[in-house]
Amino acid sequence: MAKQNSPMEAGERVPNFFLKDQWNKDFLFYVSITGGPIVFVVLAPGDEGNKALLRALEKKLPEFEAQNAHLYAISDDTVESHAALSRELDLHFPLFADPEGQVTGWFLSTAQVQAPVVFVLDPNQRLISLKSGANGEASTLPGHALREVTKIAPKGKPRVFS
């Protein structure tokens, strides 16, 4: 993935990518996600604060699921380290491994801010908002993402038109 020279703007589509999660499952972005808002959290490399952020995201997971939202975290660690971290924190959402840093690098160059960063996307993988949690503001990211998801999540049950 090429580095982004200018900040991504609302409405722009995130490019396709392929990574593995902590369960060693393959993930191809455009194929793997269907329907519902998408939340990507790009973790800060080697930051102990990542554990607190991941715990906060796990705690809010039922609220994201109630909005039919997909929650993912990504960092430049390995599948093995993510598997251990996922077991330690009892995570129930995918934690993508990007050991070469290509995808995390793209997201961070797009945001043009320091990690951690949350990206909220609509069901068509287009940016709705992004927010940095650098400078001690990581604890605000789950709440921000949930507010943004709630704004775009469908209201009521689907209706069939014939």
PDB file of C-alpha atoms in Angstrom:
ATOM      1  CA  MET A   1       0.000   0.000   0.000  1.00  0.00           C
ATOM      2  CA  ALA A   2       1.330   3.407  -0.909  1.00  0.00           C
ATOM      3  CA  LYS A   3       1.630   6.144   1.694  1.00  0.00           C
ATOM      4  CA  GLN A   4      -1.053   8.815   1.540  1.00  0.00           C
ATOM      5  CA  ASN A   5       0.248  12.364   0.971  1.00  0.00           C
ATOM      6  CA  SER A   6      -2.909  14.210   1.992  1.00  0.00           C
ATOM      7  CA  PRO A   7      -5.404  13.423   4.730  1.00  0.00           C
ATOM      8  CA  MET A   8      -8.251  11.128   3.809  1.00  0.00           C
ATOM      9  CA  GLU A   9     -11.561  12.951   3.678  1.00  0.00           C
ATOM     10  CA  ALA A  10     -15.049  11.811   4.566  1.00  0.00           C
ATOM     11  CA  GLY A  11     -16.567   9.774   1.743  1.00  0.00           C
ATOM     12  CA  GLU A  12     -13.272   8.361   0.460  1.00  0.00           C
ATOM     13  CA  ARG A  13     -13.014   4.595   0.263  1.00  0.00           C
ATOM     14  CA  VAL A  14     -10.429   2.587   2.187  1.00  0.00           C
ATOM     15  CA  PRO A  15      -8.331   0.374  -0.113  1.00  0.00           C
ATOM     16  CA  ASN A  16      -8.541  -3.391  -0.068  1.00  0.00           C
ATOM     17  CA  PHE A  17      -5.979  -5.332   1.972  1.00  0.00           C
ATOM     18  CA  PHE A  18      -5.185  -8.849   3.135  1.00  0.00           C
ATOM     19  CA  LEU A  19      -4.081  -9.742   6.685  1.00  0.00           C
ATOM     20  CA  LYS A  20      -4.410 -12.523   9.268  1.00  0.00           C
ATOM     21  CA  ASP A  21      -6.120 -12.215  12.622  1.00  0.00           C
ATOM     22  CA  GLN A  22      -5.106 -13.620  16.011  1.00  0.00           C
ATOM     23  CA  TRP A  23      -6.827 -16.932  15.158  1.00  0.00           C
ATOM     24  CA  ASN A  24      -4.667 -17.172  12.005  1.00  0.00           C
ATOM     25  CA  LYS A  25      -7.719 -16.663   9.777  1.00  0.00           C
ATOM     26  CA  ASP A  26      -7.279 -14.882   6.458  1.00  0.00           C
ATOM     27  CA  PHE A  27      -9.033 -11.554   6.055  1.00  0.00           C
ATOM     28  CA  LEU A  28      -9.541  -9.856   2.678  1.00  0.00           C
ATOM     29  CA  PHE A  29     -11.178  -6.527   3.493  1.00  0.00           C
ATOM     30  CA  TYR A  30     -13.563  -6.061   0.545  1.00  0.00           C
ATOM     31  CA  VAL A  31     -14.723  -9.693   0.629  1.00  0.00           C
ATOM     32  CA  SER A  32     -14.844 -10.356   4.375  1.00  0.00           C
ATOM     33  CA  ILE A  33     -17.048  -7.460   5.475  1.00  0.00           C
ATOM     34  CA  THR A  34     -20.654  -7.224   4.375  1.00  0.00           C
ATOM     35  CA  GLY A  35     -23.292  -4.876   5.722  1.00  0.00           C
ATOM     36  CA  GLY A  36     -23.118  -2.645   8.749  1.00  0.00           C
ATOM     37  CA  PRO A  37     -20.727   0.110   9.789  1.00  0.00           C
ATOM     38  CA  ILE A  38     -17.039  -0.725  10.236  1.00  0.00           C
ATOM     39  CA  VAL A  39     -14.723   0.388  13.032  1.00  0.00           C
ATOM     40  CA  PHE A  40     -10.951   0.020  12.612  1.00  0.00           C
ATOM     41  CA  VAL A  41      -8.678   0.872  15.509  1.00  0.00           C
ATOM     42  CA  VAL A  42      -5.011   1.224  14.593  1.00  0.00           C
ATOM     43  CA  LEU A  43      -2.960   0.574  17.717  1.00  0.00           C
ATOM     44  CA  ALA A  44       0.225   2.394  18.660  1.00  0.00           C
ATOM     45  CA  PRO A  45       3.338   0.245  18.120  1.00  0.00           C
ATOM     46  CA  GLY A  46       4.617  -1.326  21.337  1.00  0.00           C
ATOM     47  CA  ASP A  47       2.398   0.800  23.586  1.00  0.00           C
ATOM     48  CA  GLU A  48       1.308  -0.628  26.952  1.00  0.00           C
ATOM     49  CA  GLY A  49      -1.790   1.562  26.672  1.00  0.00           C
ATOM     50  CA  ASN A  50      -3.026  -0.751  23.916  1.00  0.00           C
ATOM     51  CA  LYS A  51      -4.195  -3.266  26.522  1.00  0.00           C
ATOM     52  CA  ALA A  52      -6.453  -0.716  28.207  1.00  0.00           C
ATOM     53  CA  LEU A  53      -7.847   0.357  24.832  1.00  0.00           C
ATOM     54  CA  LEU A  54      -8.498  -3.236  23.768  1.00  0.00           C
ATOM     55  CA  ARG A  55     -10.237  -3.954  27.089  1.00  0.00           C
ATOM     56  CA  ALA A  56     -12.444  -0.875  26.604  1.00  0.00           C
ATOM     57  CA  LEU A  57     -13.309  -1.985  23.060  1.00  0.00           C
ATOM     58  CA  GLU A  58     -14.139  -5.499  24.278  1.00  0.00           C
ATOM     59  CA  LYS A  59     -16.401  -4.030  26.952  1.00  0.00           C
ATOM     60  CA  LYS A  60     -18.308  -2.031  24.291  1.00  0.00           C
ATOM     61  CA  LEU A  61     -18.443  -4.935  21.818  1.00  0.00           C
ATOM     62  CA  PRO A  62     -22.119  -5.772  22.623  1.00  0.00           C
ATOM     63  CA  GLU A  63     -23.051  -2.149  21.888  1.00  0.00           C
ATOM     64  CA  PHE A  64     -21.235  -2.257  18.540  1.00  0.00           C
ATOM     65  CA  GLU A  65     -22.917  -5.571  17.716  1.00  0.00           C
ATOM     66  CA  ALA A  66     -26.326  -4.107  18.602  1.00  0.00           C
ATOM     67  CA  GLN A  67     -25.695  -1.527  15.853  1.00  0.00           C
ATOM     68  CA  ASN A  68     -24.652  -4.323  13.428  1.00  0.00           C
ATOM     69  CA  ALA A  69     -21.159  -2.796  13.381  1.00  0.00           C
ATOM     70  CA  HIS A  70     -17.951  -4.682  12.653  1.00  0.00           C
ATOM     71  CA  LEU A  71     -15.117  -3.990  15.108  1.00  0.00           C
ATOM     72  CA  TYR A  72     -11.458  -4.620  14.269  1.00  0.00           C
ATOM     73  CA  ALA A  73      -8.104  -3.641  15.715  1.00  0.00           C
ATOM     74  CA  ILE A  74      -4.816  -3.731  13.843  1.00  0.00           C
ATOM     75  CA  SER A  75      -1.182  -3.352  14.798  1.00  0.00           C
ATOM     76  CA  ASP A  76       2.249  -4.148  13.466  1.00  0.00           C
ATOM     77  CA  ASP A  77       2.746  -7.151  15.767  1.00  0.00           C
ATOM     78  CA  THR A  78       2.758 -10.820  14.727  1.00  0.00           C
ATOM     79  CA  VAL A  79      -0.099 -13.314  14.649  1.00  0.00           C
ATOM     80  CA  GLU A  80       1.524 -15.176  17.547  1.00  0.00           C
ATOM     81  CA  SER A  81       1.805 -12.100  19.769  1.00  0.00           C
ATOM     82  CA  HIS A  82      -1.778 -11.166  18.937  1.00  0.00           C
ATOM     83  CA  ALA A  83      -2.951 -14.690  19.793  1.00  0.00           C
ATOM     84  CA  ALA A  84      -1.308 -14.428  23.220  1.00  0.00           C
ATOM     85  CA  LEU A  85      -2.715 -10.938  23.808  1.00  0.00           C
ATOM     86  CA  SER A  86      -6.184 -12.027  22.710  1.00  0.00           C
ATOM     87  CA  ARG A  87      -6.117 -14.956  25.153  1.00  0.00           C
ATOM     88  CA  GLU A  88      -4.844 -12.721  27.952  1.00  0.00           C
ATOM     89  CA  LEU A  89      -7.577 -10.111  27.409  1.00  0.00           C
ATOM     90  CA  ASP A  90     -10.279 -12.587  26.281  1.00  0.00           C
ATOM     91  CA  LEU A  91     -10.973 -10.633  23.080  1.00  0.00           C
ATOM     92  CA  HIS A  92     -13.917 -11.587  20.893  1.00  0.00           C
ATOM     93  CA  PHE A  93     -13.200  -9.350  17.895  1.00  0.00           C
ATOM     94  CA  PRO A  94     -10.453  -9.673  15.267  1.00  0.00           C
ATOM     95  CA  LEU A  95      -7.011  -8.285  16.027  1.00  0.00           C
ATOM     96  CA  PHE A  96      -5.123  -8.096  12.736  1.00  0.00           C
ATOM     97  CA  ALA A  97      -1.409  -8.702  12.505  1.00  0.00           C
ATOM     98  CA  ASP A  98       0.547  -6.455  10.161  1.00  0.00           C
ATOM     99  CA  PRO A  99       4.184  -7.311  10.987  1.00  0.00           C
ATOM    100  CA  GLU A 100       5.497  -5.499   7.912  1.00  0.00           C
ATOM    101  CA  GLY A 101       3.508  -2.389   8.826  1.00  0.00           C
ATOM    102  CA  GLN A 102       2.143  -1.763   5.339  1.00  0.00           C
ATOM    103  CA  VAL A 103      -1.531  -1.499   6.271  1.00  0.00           C
ATOM    104  CA  THR A 104      -0.978   0.251   9.600  1.00  0.00           C
ATOM    105  CA  GLY A 105       1.417   2.606   7.828  1.00  0.00           C
ATOM    106  CA  TRP A 106      -1.230   3.428   5.228  1.00  0.00           C
ATOM    107  CA  PHE A 107      -3.890   4.099   7.864  1.00  0.00           C
ATOM    108  CA  LEU A 108      -1.539   6.315   9.904  1.00  0.00           C
ATOM    109  CA  SER A 109      -0.312   8.245   6.867  1.00  0.00           C
ATOM    110  CA  THR A 110      -3.956   8.700   5.879  1.00  0.00           C
ATOM    111  CA  ALA A 111      -4.893  10.056   9.289  1.00  0.00           C
ATOM    112  CA  GLN A 112      -1.720  12.150   9.495  1.00  0.00           C
ATOM    113  CA  VAL A 113      -1.861  11.778  13.269  1.00  0.00           C
ATOM    114  CA  GLN A 114      -0.181   9.488  15.777  1.00  0.00           C
ATOM    115  CA  ALA A 115      -1.660   6.160  16.836  1.00  0.00           C
ATOM    116  CA  PRO A 116      -3.898   5.015  18.268  1.00  0.00           C
ATOM    117  CA  VAL A 117      -6.492   6.103  15.731  1.00  0.00           C
ATOM    118  CA  VAL A 118     -10.082   4.993  15.190  1.00  0.00           C
ATOM    119  CA  PHE A 119     -11.554   4.979  11.692  1.00  0.00           C
ATOM    120  CA  VAL A 120     -15.342   4.713  11.339  1.00  0.00           C
ATOM    121  CA  LEU A 121     -16.488   3.561   7.918  1.00  0.00           C
ATOM    122  CA  ASP A 122     -19.921   3.163   6.406  1.00  0.00           C
ATOM    123  CA  PRO A 123     -21.023  -0.254   5.046  1.00  0.00           C
ATOM    124  CA  ASN A 124     -19.473   0.662   1.667  1.00  0.00           C
ATOM    125  CA  GLN A 125     -16.021   1.071   3.304  1.00  0.00           C
ATOM    126  CA  ARG A 126     -16.108   4.860   2.994  1.00  0.00           C
ATOM    127  CA  LEU A 127     -14.724   7.068   5.731  1.00  0.00           C
ATOM    128  CA  ILE A 128     -17.253   8.674   8.060  1.00  0.00           C
ATOM    129  CA  SER A 129     -14.787   9.935  10.667  1.00  0.00           C
ATOM    130  CA  LEU A 130     -11.401   9.381  12.209  1.00  0.00           C
ATOM    131  CA  LYS A 131     -10.054  10.367  15.601  1.00  0.00           C
ATOM    132  CA  SER A 132      -6.643  10.103  17.196  1.00  0.00           C
ATOM    133  CA  GLY A 133      -6.199   8.918  20.743  1.00  0.00           C
ATOM    134  CA  ALA A 134      -2.619  10.133  21.034  1.00  0.00           C
ATOM    135  CA  ASN A 135      -1.567  12.324  23.950  1.00  0.00           C
ATOM    136  CA  GLY A 136      -3.518  10.337  26.527  1.00  0.00           C
ATOM    137  CA  GLU A 137      -6.864  10.464  24.714  1.00  0.00           C
ATOM    138  CA  ALA A 138      -7.069   6.756  23.791  1.00  0.00           C
ATOM    139  CA  SER A 139      -9.823   6.194  26.345  1.00  0.00           C
ATOM    140  CA  THR A 140     -12.146   8.428  24.262  1.00  0.00           C
ATOM    141  CA  LEU A 141     -11.872   6.296  21.107  1.00  0.00           C
ATOM    142  CA  PRO A 142     -14.458   3.575  21.897  1.00  0.00           C
ATOM    143  CA  GLY A 143     -17.102   6.152  22.845  1.00  0.00           C
ATOM    144  CA  HIS A 144     -16.372   8.269  19.770  1.00  0.00           C
ATOM    145  CA  ALA A 145     -16.630   5.233  17.486  1.00  0.00           C
ATOM    146  CA  LEU A 146     -19.890   4.107  19.069  1.00  0.00           C
ATOM    147  CA  ARG A 147     -21.442   7.573  18.688  1.00  0.00           C
ATOM    148  CA  GLU A 148     -20.442   7.698  15.018  1.00  0.00           C
ATOM    149  CA  VAL A 149     -21.723   4.171  14.354  1.00  0.00           C
ATOM    150  CA  THR A 150     -25.033   4.990  16.026  1.00  0.00           C
ATOM    151  CA  LYS A 151     -25.474   7.956  13.686  1.00  0.00           C
ATOM    152  CA  ILE A 152     -25.228   5.811  10.550  1.00  0.00           C
ATOM    153  CA  ALA A 153     -26.638   2.470  11.713  1.00  0.00           C
ATOM    154  CA  PRO A 154     -30.014   1.548  10.231  1.00  0.00           C
ATOM    155  CA  LYS A 155     -32.979   2.353  12.442  1.00  0.00           C
ATOM    156  CA  GLY A 156     -35.723  -0.222  12.830  1.00  0.00           C
ATOM    157  CA  LYS A 157     -36.097  -3.573  11.142  1.00  0.00           C
ATOM    158  CA  PRO A 158     -35.514  -4.088   7.424  1.00  0.00           C
ATOM    159  CA  ARG A 159     -38.631  -3.884   5.264  1.00  0.00           C
ATOM    160  CA  VAL A 160     -39.253  -5.882   2.123  1.00  0.00           C
ATOM    161  CA  PHE A 161     -40.653  -4.004  -0.856  1.00  0.00           C
ATOM    162  CA  SER A 162     -42.169  -5.923  -3.727  1.00  0.00           C
TER     163      SER A 162
END
